[in-house]
Coordinates of C-alpha atoms in Angstrom, one line a residue:
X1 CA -1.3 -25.6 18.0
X2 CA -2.9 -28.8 17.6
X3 CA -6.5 -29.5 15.1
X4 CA -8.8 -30.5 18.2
X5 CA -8.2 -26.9 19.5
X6 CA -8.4 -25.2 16.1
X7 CA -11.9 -27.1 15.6
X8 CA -12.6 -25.5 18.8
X9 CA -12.1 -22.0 18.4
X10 CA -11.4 -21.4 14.5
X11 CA -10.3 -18.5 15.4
X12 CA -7.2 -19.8 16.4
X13 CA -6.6 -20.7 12.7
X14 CA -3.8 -18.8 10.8
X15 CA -6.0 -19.2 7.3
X16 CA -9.1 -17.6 9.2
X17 CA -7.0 -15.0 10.7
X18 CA -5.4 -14.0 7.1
X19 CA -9.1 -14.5 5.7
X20 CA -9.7 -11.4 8.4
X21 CA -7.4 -9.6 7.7
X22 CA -7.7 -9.2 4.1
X23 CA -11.0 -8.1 4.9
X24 CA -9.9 -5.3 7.0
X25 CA -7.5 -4.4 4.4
X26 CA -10.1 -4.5 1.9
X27 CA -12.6 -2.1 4.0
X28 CA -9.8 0.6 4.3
X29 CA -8.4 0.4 0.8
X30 CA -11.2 3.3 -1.3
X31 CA -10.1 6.4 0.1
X32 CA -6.5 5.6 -1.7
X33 CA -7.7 4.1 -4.0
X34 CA -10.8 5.5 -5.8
X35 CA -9.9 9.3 -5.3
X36 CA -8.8 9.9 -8.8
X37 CA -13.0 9.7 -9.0
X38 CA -13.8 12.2 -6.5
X39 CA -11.3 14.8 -7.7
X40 CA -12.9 16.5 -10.3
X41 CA -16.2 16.7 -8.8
X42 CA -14.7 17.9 -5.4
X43 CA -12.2 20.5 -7.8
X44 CA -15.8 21.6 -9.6
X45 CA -17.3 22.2 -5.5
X46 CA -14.8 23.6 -4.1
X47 CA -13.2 25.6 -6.9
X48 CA -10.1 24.8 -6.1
X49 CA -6.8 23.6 -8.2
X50 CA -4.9 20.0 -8.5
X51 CA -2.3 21.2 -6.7
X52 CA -4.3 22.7 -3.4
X53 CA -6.6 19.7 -4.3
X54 CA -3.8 16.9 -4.1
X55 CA -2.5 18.0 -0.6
X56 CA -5.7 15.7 0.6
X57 CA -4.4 12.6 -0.8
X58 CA -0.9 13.5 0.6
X59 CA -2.3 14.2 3.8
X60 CA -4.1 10.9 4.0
X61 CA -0.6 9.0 3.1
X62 CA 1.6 10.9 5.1
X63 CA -0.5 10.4 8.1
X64 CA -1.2 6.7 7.2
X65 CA 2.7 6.3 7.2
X66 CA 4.6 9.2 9.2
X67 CA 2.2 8.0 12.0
X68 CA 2.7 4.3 11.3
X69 CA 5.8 3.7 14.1
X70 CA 3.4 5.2 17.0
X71 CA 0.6 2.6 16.0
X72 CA 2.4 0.0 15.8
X73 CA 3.9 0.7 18.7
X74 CA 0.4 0.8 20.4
X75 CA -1.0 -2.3 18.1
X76 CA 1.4 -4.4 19.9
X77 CA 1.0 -2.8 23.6
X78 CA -3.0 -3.2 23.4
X79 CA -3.7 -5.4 21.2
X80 CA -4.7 -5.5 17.0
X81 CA -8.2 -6.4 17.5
X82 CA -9.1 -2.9 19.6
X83 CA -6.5 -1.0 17.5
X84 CA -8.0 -2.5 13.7
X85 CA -11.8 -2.0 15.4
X86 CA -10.6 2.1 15.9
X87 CA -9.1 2.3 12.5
X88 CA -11.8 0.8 10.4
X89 CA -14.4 3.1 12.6
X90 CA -12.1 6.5 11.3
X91 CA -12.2 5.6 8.0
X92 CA -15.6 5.0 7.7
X93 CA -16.1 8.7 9.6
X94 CA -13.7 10.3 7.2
X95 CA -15.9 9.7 4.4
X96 CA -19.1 10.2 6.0
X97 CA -18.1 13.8 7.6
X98 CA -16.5 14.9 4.2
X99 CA -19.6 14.4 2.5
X100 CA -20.3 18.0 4.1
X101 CA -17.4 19.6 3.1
X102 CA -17.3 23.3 2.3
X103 CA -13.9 24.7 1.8
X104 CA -10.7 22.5 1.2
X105 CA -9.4 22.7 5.2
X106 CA -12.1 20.9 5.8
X107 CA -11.3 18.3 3.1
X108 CA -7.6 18.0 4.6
X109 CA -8.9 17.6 8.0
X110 CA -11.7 14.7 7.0
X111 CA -10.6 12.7 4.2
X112 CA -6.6 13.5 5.1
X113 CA -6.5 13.3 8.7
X114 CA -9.1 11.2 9.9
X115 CA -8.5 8.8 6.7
X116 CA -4.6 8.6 7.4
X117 CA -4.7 7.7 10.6
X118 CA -7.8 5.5 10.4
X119 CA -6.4 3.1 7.4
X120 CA -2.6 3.6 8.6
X121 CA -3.8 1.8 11.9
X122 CA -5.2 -1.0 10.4
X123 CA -2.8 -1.6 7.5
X124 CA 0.3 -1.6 9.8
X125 CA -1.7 -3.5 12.4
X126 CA -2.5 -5.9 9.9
X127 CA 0.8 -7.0 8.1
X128 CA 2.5 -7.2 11.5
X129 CA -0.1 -9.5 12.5
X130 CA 0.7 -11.7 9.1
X131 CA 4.4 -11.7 9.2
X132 CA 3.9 -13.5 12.9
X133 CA 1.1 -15.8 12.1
X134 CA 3.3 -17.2 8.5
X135 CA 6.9 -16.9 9.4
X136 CA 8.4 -19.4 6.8
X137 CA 5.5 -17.9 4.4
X138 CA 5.6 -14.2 5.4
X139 CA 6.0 -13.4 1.3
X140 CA 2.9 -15.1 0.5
X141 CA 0.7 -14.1 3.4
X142 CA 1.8 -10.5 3.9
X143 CA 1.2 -10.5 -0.2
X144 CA -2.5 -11.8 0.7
X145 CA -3.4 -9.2 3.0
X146 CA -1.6 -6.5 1.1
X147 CA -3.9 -7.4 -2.1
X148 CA -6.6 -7.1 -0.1
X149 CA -5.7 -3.0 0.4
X150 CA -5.0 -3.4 -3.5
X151 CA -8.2 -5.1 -4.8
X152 CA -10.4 -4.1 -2.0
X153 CA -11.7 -1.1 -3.9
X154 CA -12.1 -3.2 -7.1
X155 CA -15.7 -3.9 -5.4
X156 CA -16.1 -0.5 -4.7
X157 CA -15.2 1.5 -8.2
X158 CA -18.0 1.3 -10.9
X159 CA -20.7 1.4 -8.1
X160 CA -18.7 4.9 -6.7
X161 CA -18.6 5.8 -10.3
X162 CA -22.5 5.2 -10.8
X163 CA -23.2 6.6 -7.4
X164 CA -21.3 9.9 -8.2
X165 CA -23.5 10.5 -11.5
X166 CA -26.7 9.4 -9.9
X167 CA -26.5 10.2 -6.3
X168 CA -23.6 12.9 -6.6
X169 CA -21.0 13.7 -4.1
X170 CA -22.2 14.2 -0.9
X171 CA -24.5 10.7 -1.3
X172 CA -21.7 8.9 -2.5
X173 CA -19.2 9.6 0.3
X174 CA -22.4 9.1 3.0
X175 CA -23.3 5.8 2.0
X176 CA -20.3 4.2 1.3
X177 CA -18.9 5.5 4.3
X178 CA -21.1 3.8 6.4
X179 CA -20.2 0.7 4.1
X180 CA -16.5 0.3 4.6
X181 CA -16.5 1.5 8.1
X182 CA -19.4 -1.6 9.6
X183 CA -17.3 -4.1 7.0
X184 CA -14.2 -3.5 8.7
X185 CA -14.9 -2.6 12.4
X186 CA -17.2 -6.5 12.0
X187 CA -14.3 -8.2 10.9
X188 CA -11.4 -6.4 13.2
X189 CA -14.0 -8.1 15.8
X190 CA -12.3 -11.7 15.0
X191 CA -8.7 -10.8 15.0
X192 CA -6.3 -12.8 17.4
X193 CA -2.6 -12.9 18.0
X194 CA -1.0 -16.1 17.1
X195 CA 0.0 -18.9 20.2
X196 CA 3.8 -18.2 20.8
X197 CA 4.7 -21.3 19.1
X198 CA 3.3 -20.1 16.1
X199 CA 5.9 -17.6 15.6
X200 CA 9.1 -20.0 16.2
X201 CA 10.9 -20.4 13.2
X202 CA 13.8 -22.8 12.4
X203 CA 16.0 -20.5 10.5
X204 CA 19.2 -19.8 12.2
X205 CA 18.9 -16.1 10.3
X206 CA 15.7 -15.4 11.8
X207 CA 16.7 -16.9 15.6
X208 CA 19.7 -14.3 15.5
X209 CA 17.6 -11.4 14.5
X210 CA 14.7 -12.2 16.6
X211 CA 15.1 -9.5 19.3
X212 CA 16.4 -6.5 17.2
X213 CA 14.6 -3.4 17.9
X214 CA 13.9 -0.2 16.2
X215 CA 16.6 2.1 18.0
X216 CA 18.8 -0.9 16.4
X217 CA 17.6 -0.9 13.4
X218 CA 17.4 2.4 12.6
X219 CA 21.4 2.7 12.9
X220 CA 22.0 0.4 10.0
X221 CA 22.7 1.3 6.3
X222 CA 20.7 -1.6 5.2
X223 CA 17.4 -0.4 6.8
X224 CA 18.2 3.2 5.4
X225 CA 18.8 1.8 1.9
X226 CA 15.1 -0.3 2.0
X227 CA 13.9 2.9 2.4
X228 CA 15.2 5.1 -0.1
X229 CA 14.4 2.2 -2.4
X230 CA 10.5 1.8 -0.9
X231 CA 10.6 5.7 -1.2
X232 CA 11.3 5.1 -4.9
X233 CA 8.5 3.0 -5.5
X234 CA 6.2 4.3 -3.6
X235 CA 6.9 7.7 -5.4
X236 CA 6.3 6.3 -9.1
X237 CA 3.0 4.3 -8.2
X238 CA 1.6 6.8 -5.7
X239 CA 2.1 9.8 -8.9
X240 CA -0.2 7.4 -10.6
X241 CA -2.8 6.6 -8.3
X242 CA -3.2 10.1 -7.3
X243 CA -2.6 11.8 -10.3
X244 CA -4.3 9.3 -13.1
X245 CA -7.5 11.3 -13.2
X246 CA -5.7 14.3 -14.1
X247 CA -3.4 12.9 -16.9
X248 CA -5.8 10.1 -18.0
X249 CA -8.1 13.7 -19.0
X250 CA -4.8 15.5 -20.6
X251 CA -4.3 12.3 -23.0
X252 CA -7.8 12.4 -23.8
X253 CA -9.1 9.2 -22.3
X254 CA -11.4 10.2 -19.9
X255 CA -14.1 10.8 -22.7
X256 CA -13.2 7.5 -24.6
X257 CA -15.2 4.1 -24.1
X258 CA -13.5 0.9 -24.2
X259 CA -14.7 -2.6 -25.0
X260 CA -18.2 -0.6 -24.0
X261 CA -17.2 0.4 -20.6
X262 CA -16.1 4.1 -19.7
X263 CA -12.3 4.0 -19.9
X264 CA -11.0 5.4 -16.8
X265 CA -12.9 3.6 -14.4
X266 CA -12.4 0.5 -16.6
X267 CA -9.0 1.4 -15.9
X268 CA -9.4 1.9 -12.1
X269 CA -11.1 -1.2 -12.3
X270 CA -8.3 -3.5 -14.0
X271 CA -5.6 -2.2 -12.2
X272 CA -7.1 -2.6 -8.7
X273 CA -7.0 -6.6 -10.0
X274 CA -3.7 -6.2 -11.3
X275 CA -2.3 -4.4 -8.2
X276 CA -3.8 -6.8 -6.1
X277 CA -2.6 -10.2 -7.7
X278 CA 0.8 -9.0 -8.0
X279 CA 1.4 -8.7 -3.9
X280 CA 1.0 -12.6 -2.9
X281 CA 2.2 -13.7 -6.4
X282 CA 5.4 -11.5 -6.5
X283 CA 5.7 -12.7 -2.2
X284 CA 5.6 -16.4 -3.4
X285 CA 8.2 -15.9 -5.8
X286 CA 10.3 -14.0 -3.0
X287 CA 9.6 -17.1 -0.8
X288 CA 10.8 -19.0 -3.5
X289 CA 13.8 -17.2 -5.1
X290 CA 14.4 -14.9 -2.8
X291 CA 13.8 -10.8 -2.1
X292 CA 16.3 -9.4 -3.7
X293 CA 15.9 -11.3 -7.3
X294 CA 11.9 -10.7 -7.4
X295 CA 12.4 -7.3 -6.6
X296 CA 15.0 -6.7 -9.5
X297 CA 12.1 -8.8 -12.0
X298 CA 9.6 -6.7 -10.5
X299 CA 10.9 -3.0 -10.0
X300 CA 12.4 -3.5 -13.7
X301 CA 9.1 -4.4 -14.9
X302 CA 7.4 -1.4 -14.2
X303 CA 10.2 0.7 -15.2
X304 CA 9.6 -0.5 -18.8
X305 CA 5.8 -1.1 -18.6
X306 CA 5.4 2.7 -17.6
X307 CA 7.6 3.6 -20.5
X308 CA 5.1 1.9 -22.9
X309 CA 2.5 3.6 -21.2
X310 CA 3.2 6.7 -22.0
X311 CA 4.4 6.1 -24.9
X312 CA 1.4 4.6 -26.4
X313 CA -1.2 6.7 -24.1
X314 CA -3.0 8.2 -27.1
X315 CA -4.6 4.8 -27.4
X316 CA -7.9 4.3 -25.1
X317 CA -7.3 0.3 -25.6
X318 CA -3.7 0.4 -24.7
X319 CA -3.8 2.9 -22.2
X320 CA -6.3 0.9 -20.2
X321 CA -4.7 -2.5 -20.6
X322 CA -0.6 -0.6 -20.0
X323 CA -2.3 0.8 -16.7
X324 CA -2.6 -2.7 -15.6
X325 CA 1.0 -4.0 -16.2
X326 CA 2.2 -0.8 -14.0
X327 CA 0.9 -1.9 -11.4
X328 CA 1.3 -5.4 -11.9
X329 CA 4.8 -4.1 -11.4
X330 CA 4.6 -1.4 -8.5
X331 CA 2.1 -3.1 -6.2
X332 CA 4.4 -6.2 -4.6
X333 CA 6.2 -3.4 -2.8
X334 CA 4.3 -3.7 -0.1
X335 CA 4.7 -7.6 0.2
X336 CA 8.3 -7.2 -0.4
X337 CA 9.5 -4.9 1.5
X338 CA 7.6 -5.8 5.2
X339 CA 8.7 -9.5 4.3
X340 CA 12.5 -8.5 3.5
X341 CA 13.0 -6.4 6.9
X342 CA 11.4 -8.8 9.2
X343 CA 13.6 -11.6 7.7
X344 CA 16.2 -9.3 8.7
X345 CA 15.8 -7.8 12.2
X346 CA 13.6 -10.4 13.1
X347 CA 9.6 -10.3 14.1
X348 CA 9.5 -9.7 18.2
X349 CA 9.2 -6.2 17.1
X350 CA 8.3 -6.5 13.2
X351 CA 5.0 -4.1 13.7
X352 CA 6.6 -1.5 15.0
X353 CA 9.6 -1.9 12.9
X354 CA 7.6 -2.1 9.4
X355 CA 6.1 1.4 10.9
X356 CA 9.3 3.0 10.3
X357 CA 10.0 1.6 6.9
X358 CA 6.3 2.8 5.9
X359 CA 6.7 6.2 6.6
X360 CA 8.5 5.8 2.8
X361 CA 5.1 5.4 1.5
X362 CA 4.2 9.2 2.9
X363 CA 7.8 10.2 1.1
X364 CA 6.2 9.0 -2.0
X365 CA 2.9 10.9 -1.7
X366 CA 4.8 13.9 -1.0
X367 CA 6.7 13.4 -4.4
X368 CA 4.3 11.3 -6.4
X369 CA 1.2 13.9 -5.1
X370 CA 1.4 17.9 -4.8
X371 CA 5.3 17.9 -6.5
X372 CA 4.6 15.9 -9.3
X373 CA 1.8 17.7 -9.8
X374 CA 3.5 21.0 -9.5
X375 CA 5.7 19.6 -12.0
X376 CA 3.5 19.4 -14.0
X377 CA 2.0 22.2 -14.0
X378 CA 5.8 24.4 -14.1
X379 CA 6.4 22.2 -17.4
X380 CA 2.7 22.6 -19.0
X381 CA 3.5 18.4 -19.6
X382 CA 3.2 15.2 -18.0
X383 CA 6.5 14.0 -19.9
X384 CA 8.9 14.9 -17.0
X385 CA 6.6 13.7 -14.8
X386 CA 6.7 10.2 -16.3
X387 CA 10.7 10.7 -17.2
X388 CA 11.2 11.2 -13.6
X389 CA 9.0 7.9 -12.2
X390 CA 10.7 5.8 -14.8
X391 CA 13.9 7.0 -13.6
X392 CA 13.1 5.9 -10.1
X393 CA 12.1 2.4 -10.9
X394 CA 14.9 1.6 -12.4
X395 CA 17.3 2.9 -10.3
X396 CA 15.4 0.5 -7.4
X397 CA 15.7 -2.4 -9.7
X398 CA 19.6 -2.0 -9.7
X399 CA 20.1 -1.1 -6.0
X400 CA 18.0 -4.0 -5.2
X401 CA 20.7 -6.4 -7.3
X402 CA 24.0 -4.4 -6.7
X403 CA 23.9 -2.5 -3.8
X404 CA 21.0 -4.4 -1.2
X405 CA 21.8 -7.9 -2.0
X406 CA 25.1 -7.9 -0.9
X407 CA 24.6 -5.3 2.0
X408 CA 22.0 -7.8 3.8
X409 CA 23.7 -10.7 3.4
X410 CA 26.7 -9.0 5.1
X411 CA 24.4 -8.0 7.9
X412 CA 22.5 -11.0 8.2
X413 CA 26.0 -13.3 8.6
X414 CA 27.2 -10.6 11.2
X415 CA 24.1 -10.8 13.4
X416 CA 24.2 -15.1 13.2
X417 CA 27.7 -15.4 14.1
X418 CA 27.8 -12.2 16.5

């Protein structure tokens, strides 16, 4: 695509388009994200458990990844901008109609339903758009966007916080409702699909994979292996995100200052920037090194960093700061594991493709939510709850050395010189 025409419509620009779509990803990111704030005033309203409680937040990831094929499937039959306009709209709703929530069903149906499929349309609609628009970048840029969904509710943490104690519940969900859903559904306004020349590539790897779809895919042991290994991951941060409220009270943090902040949304806070530079730094590297070596450095790294954690979680000061290496460690899954499969089966159908490997994020919630949790509960301690995360982190570091390295190279050689 030549300048003159760029200059024209700047739209047309791959840097404006990713500047758009970490936007989007931003505006959907809270409702993950923040929720270990809303669940012990929603558990003191409702009167309800953890457990009953945390089938919302698996709700909301099941249905943002279960789902995830089916939109992406639609994304690319009518197009991301109408799709990514929808989504950002049902988020926004979610929050705004579970500010008048009365029993937990209701919570499921508002902030689970309508929040999983609302943000599951845009994040999937979003990355497939980025692996297209950068294909001999896809780390980096899919990394981009996907800090967006990690960072996005760094902007959105203290002032939720603040707004809970002054405003309370049902004010806080209102407002900011009304917040992420105009920021997202005035940015989904500007997304375009890149100019067919934009997404040639001249690797020979990618030219032989170009075409495969997902009744393909789905028959090979190298798809099936990305996802147990995303499932894995997904499982260990997802236990966290949902569950760091809870625990973060049990160690007795939640009544602790640090460096003159509060320390769990200080926390929140850090690891939202943590989780967030991780994705295009960790994608770079891949670009660089390649997927399966960043993904060893990276899985490993959590593995041990969440085994410090814990081990040193009577400390406010370390607790806070070892909350931001975990996820400096967890959160490139979602730049490394889109960018892997479409540099394997190709990008003609990488939305809907990355749909099916997502639905391993809504294995994790199921595992990393209500079972952990229940776990937890069984066990009166969080210590085979953390046993059990470690476990699966390291395990993903060595399958993604041993076992997927050599798998996809196999593959990939079969499908250039088939």
């Amino acid at each position: 695509m030549s300048t003159s025409e760029i200059a024209s419509n700047p739209l047309k620009s791959k840097w404006i388009q990713l500047v758009l779509g970490v936007i989007c990803m931003m505006s959907i990111s809270s409702p993950q994200y923040v929720w270990a704030l809303f669940t012990k005033p929603i558990m003191g309203q409702l009167g309800v458990s953890l457990t009953e409680l945390q089938v919302t937040f698996s709700i909301l990831i099941v249905l943002q990844t279960f789902f995830s094929p089916f939109q992406g499937f639609l994304v690319e039959k009518f197009g991301p901008r109408l799709l990514l306009s929808v989504g950002t709209v049902l988020t926004g709703l979610s929050w705004v109609l579970s500010a008048n929530l009365t029993t937990v069903s209701n919570l499921y149906i508002t902030y689970g339903v309508l929040g999983g499929l609302g943000t599951g349309i845009v994040y999937i609609g979003v990355v497939g758009l980025m692996v297209r628009w950068f294909p001999n970048n896809r780390g980096f840029a899919v990394g981009m966007v996907a800090a967006g969904y990690g960072i996005g509710a760094l902007l959105t943490t203290f002032p939720i916080a603040d707004s809970l104690a002054s405003s309370g519940l049902q004010g806080t969900l209102t407002f900011f409702g009304y917040v992420i859903g105009a920021v997202g559904l005035l940015a989904a306004q500007g997304i375009r699909v890149p100019h067919a020349d934009r997404v040639q590539t001249t690797s020979q790897v990618q030219a032989a994979a170009s075409g495969i779809a997902p009744k393909t895919m789905l028959k090979t042991p190298v798809f099936w292996l990305m996802f147990l290994m995303m499932s894995m991951m997904s499982t260990s941060g997802l236990m966290v995100i949902s569950q760091m409220g809870a625990f973060a009270k049990d160690f007795g943090i939640t009544g602790t200052m640090v460096f003159g902040m509060a320390a769990l949304p200080l926390a929140l806070t850090i690891d939202r920037v943590t989780n967030g530079f991780t994705r295009p730094f960790f994608g770079w590297i891949s670009d660089k090194i390649g997927r399966e070596y960043t993904m060893t450095i990276a899985f490993g790294l959590e593995a041990v960093a969440m085994f410090v954690w814990v081990m040193t979680r009577s400390d406010p000061v370390l607790f806070v700061l070892m909350s931001g290496v975990v996820f400096f460690g967890w959160g490139e899954i979602f730049s490394l594991f889109p960018s892997t499969l479409t540099d394997t089966f190709g990008q003609k159908h990488a939305t809907t493709n990355y749909g099916f490997l997502y639905m391993a994020q809504g294995v994790g919630s199921i595992i990393g939510g209500p079972i952990a949790a229940y776990i937890h509960g069984a066990t009166e301690s969080w210590m085979p709850v953390f046993a059990i995360m470690i476990a699966l982190d390291a395990t993903a570091a060595i399958l993604a050395f041993f076992v997927l390295r050599p798998m996809r190279a196999k593959y990939i050689q079969s499908a250039v010189y088939s």
